[in-house]
Short mmCIF file of C-alpha atoms in Angstrom, two decimals:
data_model
loop_
_atom_site.label_atom_id
_atom_site.label_comp_id
_atom_site.label_asym_id
_atom_site.label_seq_id
_atom_site.Cartn_x
_atom_site.Cartn_y
_atom_site.Cartn_z
CA MET K 259 33.24 18.31 26.75
CA THR K 260 30.14 16.31 25.96
CA ALA K 261 29.30 12.83 27.10
CA ASP K 262 27.27 10.20 25.36
CA ASN K 263 26.37 6.59 25.83
CA SER K 264 27.65 5.34 22.49
CA GLU K 265 29.22 1.91 22.60
CA LEU K 266 32.37 1.06 20.72
CA PRO K 267 33.27 -2.53 19.88
CA GLY K 268 35.70 -4.43 22.04
CA PRO K 269 36.08 -4.90 25.80
CA ARG K 270 36.55 -1.91 28.10
CA LEU K 271 38.66 -1.10 31.14
CA THR K 272 35.61 0.36 32.85
CA PRO K 273 33.57 -2.42 34.49
CA ASP K 274 29.84 -2.81 34.29
CA PRO K 275 27.87 -0.31 36.38
CA ASP K 276 26.96 -1.17 39.93
CA PRO K 277 23.57 -2.87 39.72
CA ASP K 278 22.39 -0.94 42.75
CA SER K 279 22.76 2.35 40.93
CA ASP K 280 22.48 3.78 37.43
CA PRO K 281 25.68 5.81 37.01
CA ALA K 282 24.31 7.61 34.01
CA THR K 283 21.64 9.29 36.12
CA ALA K 284 22.86 9.06 39.73
CA PRO K 285 26.58 9.78 40.11
CA PRO K 286 27.87 9.37 43.67
CA ARG K 287 28.09 12.54 45.72
CA TRP K 288 30.78 13.71 48.09
CA ARG K 289 28.27 13.84 50.92
CA GLU K 290 27.72 10.11 50.42
CA LEU K 291 31.43 9.37 50.79
CA LEU K 292 31.81 11.72 53.77
CA GLY K 293 28.47 10.86 55.34
CA PRO K 294 28.15 8.99 58.67
CA GLU K 295 28.34 5.53 57.10
CA HIS K 296 31.65 5.92 55.26
CA ARG K 297 33.28 9.04 56.74
CA GLY K 298 35.54 7.26 59.22
CA ALA K 299 36.96 4.80 56.69
CA ALA K 300 37.41 7.49 54.03
CA LEU K 301 39.28 9.82 56.39
CA VAL K 302 41.60 7.10 57.69
CA LEU K 303 42.45 5.98 54.14
CA ALA K 304 43.13 9.60 53.15
CA ALA K 305 45.17 10.30 56.29
CA GLY K 306 47.39 7.29 55.59
CA VAL K 307 48.31 8.71 52.19
CA LEU K 308 48.62 12.25 53.55
CA VAL K 309 51.20 11.51 56.27
CA GLY K 310 53.48 9.91 53.69
CA ALA K 311 53.06 12.75 51.21
CA VAL K 312 53.69 15.43 53.85
CA ASN K 313 56.86 13.72 55.05
CA ILE K 314 58.42 13.60 51.60
CA TYR K 315 59.07 17.35 51.83
CA LEU K 316 58.67 18.03 55.57
CA ALA K 317 62.14 16.80 56.46
CA SER K 318 63.69 18.60 53.48
CA SER K 319 62.52 21.90 54.95
CA LEU K 320 63.72 20.96 58.45
CA LEU K 321 67.06 19.40 57.55
CA PRO K 322 69.19 22.57 57.39
CA THR K 323 68.10 23.43 60.94
CA ALA K 324 68.65 19.84 62.12
CA VAL K 325 72.15 19.70 60.59
CA ALA K 326 73.10 22.88 62.41
CA GLU K 327 72.27 21.12 65.70
CA ILE K 328 73.32 17.48 65.24
CA GLY K 329 75.79 17.70 62.33
CA GLY K 330 76.03 15.15 59.52
CA GLU K 331 76.11 17.50 56.54
CA SER K 332 77.92 14.84 54.47
CA LEU K 333 74.85 12.60 54.82
CA TYR K 334 72.40 15.36 53.87
CA ALA K 335 71.42 13.96 50.48
CA TRP K 336 70.53 10.54 51.91
CA ASN K 337 67.51 11.95 53.72
CA MET K 338 65.27 11.87 50.64
CA THR K 339 66.96 8.85 49.04
CA LEU K 340 66.44 6.49 51.98
CA TYR K 341 62.89 7.69 52.56
CA LEU K 342 61.84 7.07 48.94
CA VAL K 343 63.60 3.70 48.74
CA ALA K 344 61.89 2.57 51.96
CA MET K 345 58.53 3.75 50.62
CA VAL K 346 58.92 1.79 47.39
CA ILE K 347 59.91 -1.38 49.28
CA ALA K 348 56.91 -1.10 51.59
CA THR K 349 54.40 -0.52 48.78
CA MET K 350 55.53 -3.79 47.23
CA LEU K 351 54.79 -5.67 50.48
CA VAL K 352 51.22 -4.45 50.89
CA SER K 353 49.59 -7.61 49.52
CA ARG K 354 51.69 -9.77 51.83
CA CYS K 355 50.82 -7.64 54.84
CA LEU K 356 47.11 -7.80 53.99
CA ALA K 357 47.26 -11.58 53.65
CA ARG K 358 48.85 -11.91 57.09
CA ALA K 359 47.08 -9.22 59.13
CA GLY K 360 43.92 -8.23 57.28
CA GLY K 361 42.89 -4.64 56.50
CA ALA K 362 42.70 -3.24 60.04
CA GLY K 363 45.80 -5.13 61.20
CA ALA K 364 47.87 -3.95 58.24
CA TYR K 365 46.84 -0.34 58.86
CA LEU K 366 47.75 -0.61 62.55
CA THR K 367 51.17 -1.94 61.49
CA GLY K 368 51.69 0.94 59.07
CA PHE K 369 50.75 3.65 61.55
CA ALA K 370 52.83 1.99 64.30
CA VAL K 371 55.98 1.82 62.14
CA PHE K 372 55.49 5.41 61.03
CA LEU K 373 54.98 6.54 64.64
CA VAL K 374 58.17 4.81 65.82
CA GLY K 375 60.11 6.33 62.93
CA SER K 376 58.78 9.81 63.70
CA LEU K 377 59.74 9.53 67.37
CA ALA K 378 63.21 8.27 66.39
CA CYS K 379 63.63 11.37 64.22
CA ALA K 380 62.40 13.60 67.04
CA VAL K 381 64.93 12.33 69.60
CA SER K 382 67.85 11.65 67.21
CA PRO K 383 71.19 12.84 68.63
CA THR K 384 73.09 12.27 65.37
CA MET K 385 72.41 12.20 61.66
CA PRO K 386 72.68 8.37 61.33
CA VAL K 387 69.90 7.99 63.91
CA LEU K 388 67.80 10.56 62.05
CA LEU K 389 68.29 8.63 58.82
CA LEU K 390 67.25 5.40 60.55
CA GLY K 391 64.09 7.16 61.68
CA ARG K 392 63.49 8.35 58.12
CA CYS K 393 63.80 4.76 56.87
CA LEU K 394 61.16 3.65 59.37
CA GLN K 395 58.96 6.58 58.40
CA GLY K 396 59.34 5.60 54.75
CA LEU K 397 58.40 1.98 55.46
CA GLY K 398 55.30 3.06 57.37
CA ALA K 399 54.34 5.70 54.80
CA GLY K 400 54.79 3.32 51.87
CA LEU K 401 52.67 0.68 53.55
CA LEU K 402 49.93 3.21 54.31
CA SER K 403 49.99 4.61 50.77
CA GLY K 404 49.63 1.19 49.19
CA LEU K 405 46.99 0.08 51.69
CA GLY K 406 44.83 3.07 50.85
CA PHE K 407 44.32 1.86 47.28
CA ALA K 408 44.06 -1.83 48.26
CA VAL K 409 41.71 -1.62 51.25
CA ILE K 410 39.28 0.73 49.49
CA ARG K 411 37.89 -2.35 47.75
CA SER K 412 36.46 -3.65 51.03
CA ALA K 413 36.11 -0.40 52.99
CA LEU K 414 33.83 1.35 50.46
CA PRO K 415 31.09 0.23 48.03
CA ARG K 416 32.06 -0.01 44.36
CA ARG K 417 30.13 3.14 43.38
CA LEU K 418 32.33 5.23 45.71
CA TRP K 419 35.70 3.92 44.51
CA THR K 420 36.31 6.81 42.12
CA ARG K 421 35.45 9.37 44.81
CA GLY K 422 37.62 7.52 47.33
CA ASN K 423 40.54 7.39 44.89
CA ALA K 424 40.14 11.09 44.17
CA LEU K 425 40.22 11.89 47.89
CA MET K 426 43.33 9.78 48.47
CA SER K 427 45.24 10.98 45.42
CA ALA K 428 44.35 14.56 46.37
CA MET K 429 46.36 13.95 49.52
CA TYR K 430 49.53 13.79 47.41
CA GLY K 431 48.77 17.32 46.24
CA VAL K 432 47.89 18.51 49.74
CA GLY K 433 51.09 16.93 51.07
CA ASN K 434 53.22 18.64 48.44
CA PHE K 435 51.72 21.93 49.60
CA ALA K 436 51.61 21.33 53.36
CA GLY K 437 54.96 19.53 53.77
CA PRO K 438 57.28 22.43 52.88
CA ALA K 439 55.01 24.97 54.60
CA LEU K 440 54.80 22.96 57.83
CA GLY K 441 58.51 22.17 57.84
CA GLY K 442 59.39 25.79 57.15
CA LEU K 443 57.14 26.95 59.99
CA PHE K 444 58.76 24.66 62.56
CA ALA K 445 62.24 25.47 61.25
CA GLN K 446 61.48 29.19 61.49
CA PHE K 447 60.97 28.80 65.24
CA GLY K 448 63.92 26.43 65.63
CA SER K 449 61.72 23.51 66.69
CA TRP K 450 62.49 20.89 64.07
CA ARG K 451 61.99 18.06 66.58
CA GLY K 452 58.46 19.29 67.29
CA ALA K 453 57.47 18.67 63.67
CA PHE K 454 58.28 14.97 64.02
CA VAL K 455 56.45 14.79 67.35
CA LEU K 456 53.40 16.26 65.61
CA MET K 457 53.56 13.60 62.89
CA ALA K 458 53.85 10.87 65.55
CA ALA K 459 50.76 12.28 67.27
CA VAL K 460 48.81 12.26 64.00
CA ALA K 461 49.80 8.62 63.43
CA ALA K 462 48.70 7.71 66.96
CA VAL K 463 45.28 9.34 66.55
CA CYS K 464 44.70 7.67 63.17
CA GLY K 465 45.87 4.30 64.48
CA ALA K 466 43.42 4.54 67.38
CA ALA K 467 40.56 5.05 64.92
CA VAL K 468 41.45 2.10 62.70
CA PRO K 469 39.70 -0.73 64.63
CA ARG K 470 36.46 1.25 64.73
CA VAL K 471 36.21 2.28 61.09
CA LEU K 472 37.99 -0.32 58.93
CA PRO K 473 36.99 -3.91 58.17
CA ARG K 474 39.12 -6.68 59.61
CA GLY K 475 38.77 -8.81 56.46
CA GLU K 476 41.16 -9.23 53.51
CA ARG K 477 43.21 -11.86 55.38
CA GLY K 478 44.37 -14.71 53.16
CA GLY K 479 44.25 -18.36 54.06
CA VAL K 480 47.83 -19.10 53.00
CA ALA K 481 51.09 -17.25 53.38
CA VAL K 482 51.93 -15.12 50.36
CA PRO K 483 55.56 -15.64 49.25
CA VAL K 484 57.78 -12.57 49.10
CA PRO K 485 59.09 -11.82 45.57
CA VAL K 486 62.68 -11.42 46.70
CA VAL K 487 64.29 -10.99 43.28
CA SER K 488 61.73 -8.40 42.21
CA LEU K 489 62.21 -6.51 45.47
CA VAL K 490 65.99 -6.46 45.03
CA LEU K 491 65.76 -5.22 41.44
CA VAL K 492 63.25 -2.45 42.21
CA THR K 493 65.18 -1.38 45.32
CA ALA K 494 68.39 -1.19 43.29
CA ALA K 495 66.63 0.82 40.55
CA THR K 496 65.10 3.25 43.04
CA THR K 497 68.42 3.66 44.85
CA ALA K 498 70.28 4.28 41.59
CA VAL K 499 67.87 6.92 40.38
CA SER K 500 67.63 8.61 43.79
CA VAL K 501 71.42 8.79 44.15
CA SER K 502 71.78 10.07 40.58
CA GLY K 503 69.46 12.94 41.50
CA VAL K 504 72.03 14.36 43.94
CA LEU K 505 75.21 13.77 41.92
CA PRO K 506 76.92 16.99 40.80
CA ASP K 507 78.09 15.80 37.38
CA THR K 508 75.60 15.62 34.49
CA ARG K 509 77.21 12.55 32.93
CA ALA K 510 77.19 10.72 36.26
CA ARG K 511 73.51 11.57 36.68
CA ALA K 512 72.71 10.32 33.20
CA ALA K 513 74.63 7.11 33.86
CA GLY K 514 72.71 6.56 37.10
CA ILE K 515 69.38 7.01 35.34
CA ALA K 516 70.46 4.67 32.53
CA ALA K 517 71.47 2.03 35.09
CA ALA K 518 68.12 2.43 36.84
CA LEU K 519 66.24 1.99 33.56
CA LEU K 520 68.20 -1.20 32.81
CA LEU K 521 67.28 -2.52 36.26
CA VAL K 522 63.61 -1.72 35.59
CA VAL K 523 63.80 -3.62 32.29
CA GLY K 524 65.38 -6.54 34.14
CA PHE K 525 62.61 -6.34 36.75
CA ALA K 526 59.89 -6.49 34.07
CA ALA K 527 61.59 -9.44 32.33
CA HIS K 528 61.87 -11.34 35.62
CA GLU K 529 58.27 -10.60 36.61
CA ARG K 530 56.95 -11.85 33.29
CA ARG K 531 58.53 -15.29 33.90
CA SER K 532 58.18 -15.55 37.66
CA GLU K 533 55.29 -16.80 39.76
CA ARG K 534 56.30 -14.47 42.61
CA ARG K 535 55.42 -10.99 41.40
CA VAL K 536 54.99 -7.44 42.68
CA PHE K 537 52.49 -6.62 39.93
CA PRO K 538 49.53 -8.87 39.15
CA GLY K 539 49.80 -11.41 36.35
CA ALA K 540 47.29 -9.41 34.29
CA THR K 541 50.00 -6.76 33.81
CA TYR K 542 52.00 -9.10 31.59
CA GLN K 543 49.24 -10.89 29.67
CA GLU K 544 49.13 -10.48 25.91
CA GLY K 545 46.52 -7.85 24.99
CA ALA K 546 45.97 -6.75 28.60
CA ALA K 547 45.50 -3.04 29.24
CA LEU K 548 46.84 -2.91 32.80
CA LYS K 549 50.45 -2.22 31.79
CA TRP K 550 49.29 0.82 29.80
CA VAL K 551 47.25 2.05 32.76
CA TYR K 552 50.32 1.86 35.00
CA LEU K 553 52.49 3.62 32.40
CA THR K 554 49.97 6.45 32.14
CA LEU K 555 49.78 6.80 35.92
CA GLY K 556 53.58 6.83 36.03
CA LEU K 557 53.87 9.60 33.43
CA LEU K 558 51.37 11.75 35.34
CA ALA K 559 53.29 11.27 38.61
CA PHE K 560 56.54 11.88 36.72
CA GLY K 561 55.34 15.37 35.76
CA VAL K 562 54.90 16.39 39.41
CA ALA K 563 58.70 16.54 39.77
CA VAL K 564 58.76 20.03 38.20
CA GLU K 565 57.39 21.32 41.52
CA SER K 566 60.78 20.82 43.12
CA PHE K 567 62.38 23.32 40.75
CA VAL K 568 59.69 25.95 40.12
CA PRO K 569 60.54 27.72 43.44
CA LEU K 570 64.17 27.87 42.32
CA PHE K 571 63.16 29.50 39.04
CA GLY K 572 60.98 32.00 40.91
CA GLN K 573 63.87 32.99 43.18
CA ARG K 574 66.58 33.19 40.52
CA LEU K 575 64.59 34.67 37.61
CA ALA K 576 62.24 36.98 39.52
CA GLY K 577 63.92 37.51 42.88
CA LEU K 578 61.00 36.09 44.90
CA PRO K 579 61.57 35.46 48.62
CA PRO K 580 61.79 31.75 49.56
CA LEU K 581 58.33 31.59 51.16
CA ALA K 582 56.57 33.10 48.13
CA ALA K 583 58.57 30.93 45.75
CA GLY K 584 57.63 27.83 47.74
CA PHE K 585 53.92 28.54 47.44
CA LEU K 586 54.41 29.18 43.72
CA GLY K 587 55.68 25.64 43.36
CA ALA K 588 52.57 24.29 45.09
CA ALA K 589 50.24 25.71 42.40
CA LEU K 590 50.50 22.50 40.37
CA SER K 591 49.46 20.38 43.37
CA LEU K 592 46.58 22.72 44.09
CA GLY K 593 45.30 22.38 40.52
CA TRP K 594 45.66 18.61 40.75
CA SER K 595 43.76 18.34 44.04
CA LEU K 596 40.90 20.68 43.14
CA THR K 597 40.31 19.28 39.65
CA GLN K 598 40.02 15.66 40.63
CA MET K 599 37.37 16.51 43.19
CA GLY K 600 35.20 17.47 40.22
CA SER K 601 36.45 14.97 37.63
CA SER K 602 35.65 12.04 39.92
CA SER K 603 31.94 12.72 39.38
CA ALA K 604 32.22 11.49 35.78
CA VAL K 605 30.64 8.05 35.41
CA ARG K 606 29.71 7.69 31.73
CA GLU K 607 32.11 5.33 30.02
CA HIS K 608 32.76 7.63 27.08
CA THR K 609 33.54 10.59 29.35
CA VAL K 610 35.82 8.55 31.62
CA ARG K 611 37.85 7.29 28.64
CA ARG K 612 38.14 10.83 27.31
CA LEU K 613 39.36 12.16 30.67
CA ARG K 614 42.01 9.45 30.90
CA THR K 615 43.41 10.51 27.53
CA LEU K 616 42.91 14.26 27.94
CA GLY K 617 44.69 14.44 31.30
CA PRO K 618 48.25 13.85 30.00
CA VAL K 619 47.60 16.24 27.09
CA VAL K 620 46.55 19.06 29.44
CA LEU K 621 49.55 18.38 31.72
CA ALA K 622 51.94 18.50 28.75
CA LEU K 623 50.38 21.68 27.33
CA GLY K 624 50.58 23.39 30.71
CA LEU K 625 54.30 22.58 31.02
CA LEU K 626 54.88 23.66 27.42
CA VAL K 627 53.24 27.06 27.96
CA LEU K 628 55.11 27.51 31.24
CA GLY K 629 58.38 26.81 29.46
CA LEU K 630 57.56 29.45 26.86
CA LEU K 631 56.75 31.97 29.63
CA GLN K 632 60.22 31.82 31.17
CA ARG K 633 62.07 35.17 31.08
CA ALA K 634 65.26 36.56 32.60
CA PRO K 635 64.76 38.78 34.44
CA ALA K 636 61.04 38.24 35.03
CA SER K 637 58.83 40.90 36.57
CA LEU K 638 56.56 40.09 39.50
CA TRP K 639 53.44 40.28 37.31
CA TRP K 640 55.05 38.03 34.73
CA VAL K 641 55.73 35.40 37.39
CA VAL K 642 52.16 35.75 38.66
CA SER K 643 51.06 34.56 35.20
CA TRP K 644 52.80 31.26 35.92
CA VAL K 645 50.30 30.42 38.66
CA PRO K 646 47.23 29.70 36.49
CA VAL K 647 49.41 27.83 33.99
CA LEU K 648 50.76 25.61 36.76
CA GLY K 649 47.19 25.11 37.93
CA VAL K 650 46.16 23.99 34.46
CA ALA K 651 49.09 21.55 34.31
CA GLY K 652 48.01 20.11 37.65
CA ALA K 653 44.43 19.90 36.41
CA GLY K 654 45.62 17.46 33.77
CA ILE K 655 46.72 15.08 36.52
CA GLY K 656 43.45 15.57 38.39
CA MET K 657 41.36 14.79 35.31
CA ALA K 658 42.85 11.37 34.75
CA TYR K 659 44.38 10.07 37.99
CA PRO K 660 41.26 8.87 39.88
CA HIS K 661 39.83 7.15 36.79
CA LEU K 662 43.14 5.45 36.00
CA SER K 663 43.34 4.29 39.62
CA VAL K 664 39.91 2.66 39.41
CA ALA K 665 40.87 1.11 36.06
CA ALA K 666 43.87 -0.53 37.74
CA MET K 667 41.78 -1.66 40.73
CA THR K 668 39.18 -3.35 38.53
CA ALA K 669 41.56 -4.80 35.94
CA ALA K 670 41.86 -8.22 37.57
CA LYS K 671 38.91 -10.54 38.15
CA ASP K 672 40.53 -12.44 41.02
CA PRO K 673 40.07 -10.54 44.34
CA GLU K 674 43.63 -11.20 45.47
CA GLU K 675 45.04 -9.94 42.17
CA GLY K 676 42.68 -6.98 42.42
CA ARG K 677 44.17 -5.97 45.77
CA GLN K 678 47.65 -6.49 44.34
CA ALA K 679 46.81 -4.30 41.34
CA ALA K 680 45.43 -1.58 43.61
CA ALA K 681 48.45 -1.62 45.94
CA ALA K 682 50.77 -1.31 42.93
CA ILE K 683 49.32 2.15 42.21
CA ALA K 684 51.36 3.52 45.11
CA THR K 685 54.48 1.66 43.90
CA VAL K 686 54.16 3.20 40.45
CA THR K 687 53.50 6.68 41.86
CA THR K 688 56.46 6.62 44.27
CA MET K 689 58.91 5.21 41.74
CA SER K 690 57.81 7.70 39.10
CA THR K 691 58.31 10.57 41.54
CA ALA K 692 61.86 9.39 42.21
CA PHE K 693 62.60 8.97 38.48
CA GLY K 694 61.05 12.33 37.68
CA THR K 695 63.17 14.14 40.28
CA ALA K 696 66.37 12.56 38.95
CA VAL K 697 65.56 13.29 35.30
CA ALA K 698 64.61 16.85 36.25
CA GLY K 699 68.02 17.30 37.85
CA VAL K 700 69.74 16.17 34.65
CA LEU K 701 67.68 18.54 32.47
CA VAL K 702 68.29 21.49 34.80
CA SER K 703 72.03 20.83 34.71
CA LEU K 704 71.98 21.05 30.89
CA GLY K 705 71.33 24.78 31.26
CA GLY K 706 74.76 25.28 32.78
CA ARG K 707 75.10 28.68 34.44
CA SER K 708 71.98 30.06 32.77
CA MET K 709 68.93 29.57 34.99
CA LEU K 710 66.72 30.59 32.06
CA ASP K 711 68.13 27.80 29.89
CA SER K 712 67.77 25.36 32.79
CA ALA K 713 64.11 26.28 33.21
CA ARG K 714 63.43 25.82 29.52
CA TRP K 715 65.25 22.49 29.34
CA LEU K 716 63.25 21.16 32.26
CA LEU K 717 59.79 22.41 31.34
CA LEU K 718 59.94 21.75 27.60
CA GLY K 719 61.60 18.38 28.15
CA PHE K 720 58.95 17.31 30.64
CA ALA K 721 56.21 18.55 28.32
CA ALA K 722 57.47 16.17 25.64
CA LEU K 723 57.82 13.23 28.05
CA CYS K 724 54.42 13.71 29.72
CA ALA K 725 52.72 13.97 26.31
CA LEU K 726 53.54 10.28 25.86
CA GLY K 727 50.81 9.62 28.41
CA ALA K 728 48.19 10.41 25.78
CA PHE K 729 49.45 7.50 23.67
CA THR K 730 49.63 5.05 26.59
CA ALA K 731 46.11 6.04 27.65
CA ARG K 732 44.83 5.48 24.11
CA ALA K 733 46.61 2.13 24.04
CA ALA K 734 44.78 1.10 27.22
CA ASP K 735 41.41 1.88 25.60
CA ARG K 736 42.23 0.32 22.24
CA PRO K 737 39.68 -2.27 21.07
CA GLY K 738 41.07 -5.74 21.68
CA HIS K 739 42.79 -4.79 24.92
CA HIS K 740 41.09 -6.17 27.97
CA PRO K 741 41.46 -5.83 31.73
CA GLY K 742 42.95 -9.24 32.10
#
């Protein structure tokens, strides 16, 4: 890929370069982000995203062991549903929390709620108490995830935003890898409660560091009204799609997804007319690019859902043991995390725009090739060939995600709307993950009793859906579209 400085007509998503630095000749380095001046803030922002990402899959690995001790098998499926719904709700309240408590205060609130939820899970005598703890964990994790993208505006200088976004979004990949492994390790030794105690300890350590490393600013002068109708519609949509993901009947799943999509349409229609919004007003302006940025981010996050089923394919088609199959599924996250560490060094406008468009294409091609590589039965060496392909698919996410995140953060001129736009990145990511998991379940069920057909339905279907991200990315960069 070659970069140039050619200028095309029309406004751009990418803002003017930082006047203190020439990005064409002096791209920011990782040692600058992780140096003494910014290391504390960067690590706390990353840790806030990481604890939420780890917990998405941590409890899933522990739950069979927990059910054997405290019962509640009939409530098993609600573990993930309630956690994701709580996360989505919390991400939509980030701007309000910042206005009331400021950056440091909001982070202390997030870590405190997560800590209390983790301890509730650790001591839970019954499944309902465990689910209550998971709700609290989800609220804390959602708040921390959204704050990471919102507080970066004041915690780090503008030239480090892309690096900071890459570090935080890499935590989703690390969490997808570490969550199942950590949960499986604790479950192996029959100490599922210890895993939640560990997460509470991590939250306590991070919370103690917050006052020393994060700015206390960001507090607004007036109370920010809560967009109640928008919250209700998004909560209903997330609940519908999460519940549809665990329904046994394909038609019921499809109906749940259709209902969720209708609720999302209703949400967008309400937001366009309302003065109390979850997304900034720039999202709905005529000719604005922000909506296309969010759609592209959503399609990238949507593609991550295949990770939940790749281990199943490895076990059923190749006879892999559960541990090996689990690490196979993490190959996509590994490719995502490693690639964006390098892609975040791109600063030339032409290169950044190309990466935003190329990312969804690479993700879709990776899933397409993986779908074509499915065999029944599959030899061990054949399954090993899946690993680099999954890594390439993940690399597509890593190419585009940090640059799309910065595009969203800088899309609004008003500082308050800028924080709102940044916090919405976590909302889009979490909702897309929930939608992706539900749609993946429907596609897998289309294969019936044939695991090979199920694998092909899922991977080829997701390849087609994720390829749409190339068109939304191009729409965001189209001349005439502007940041708002």
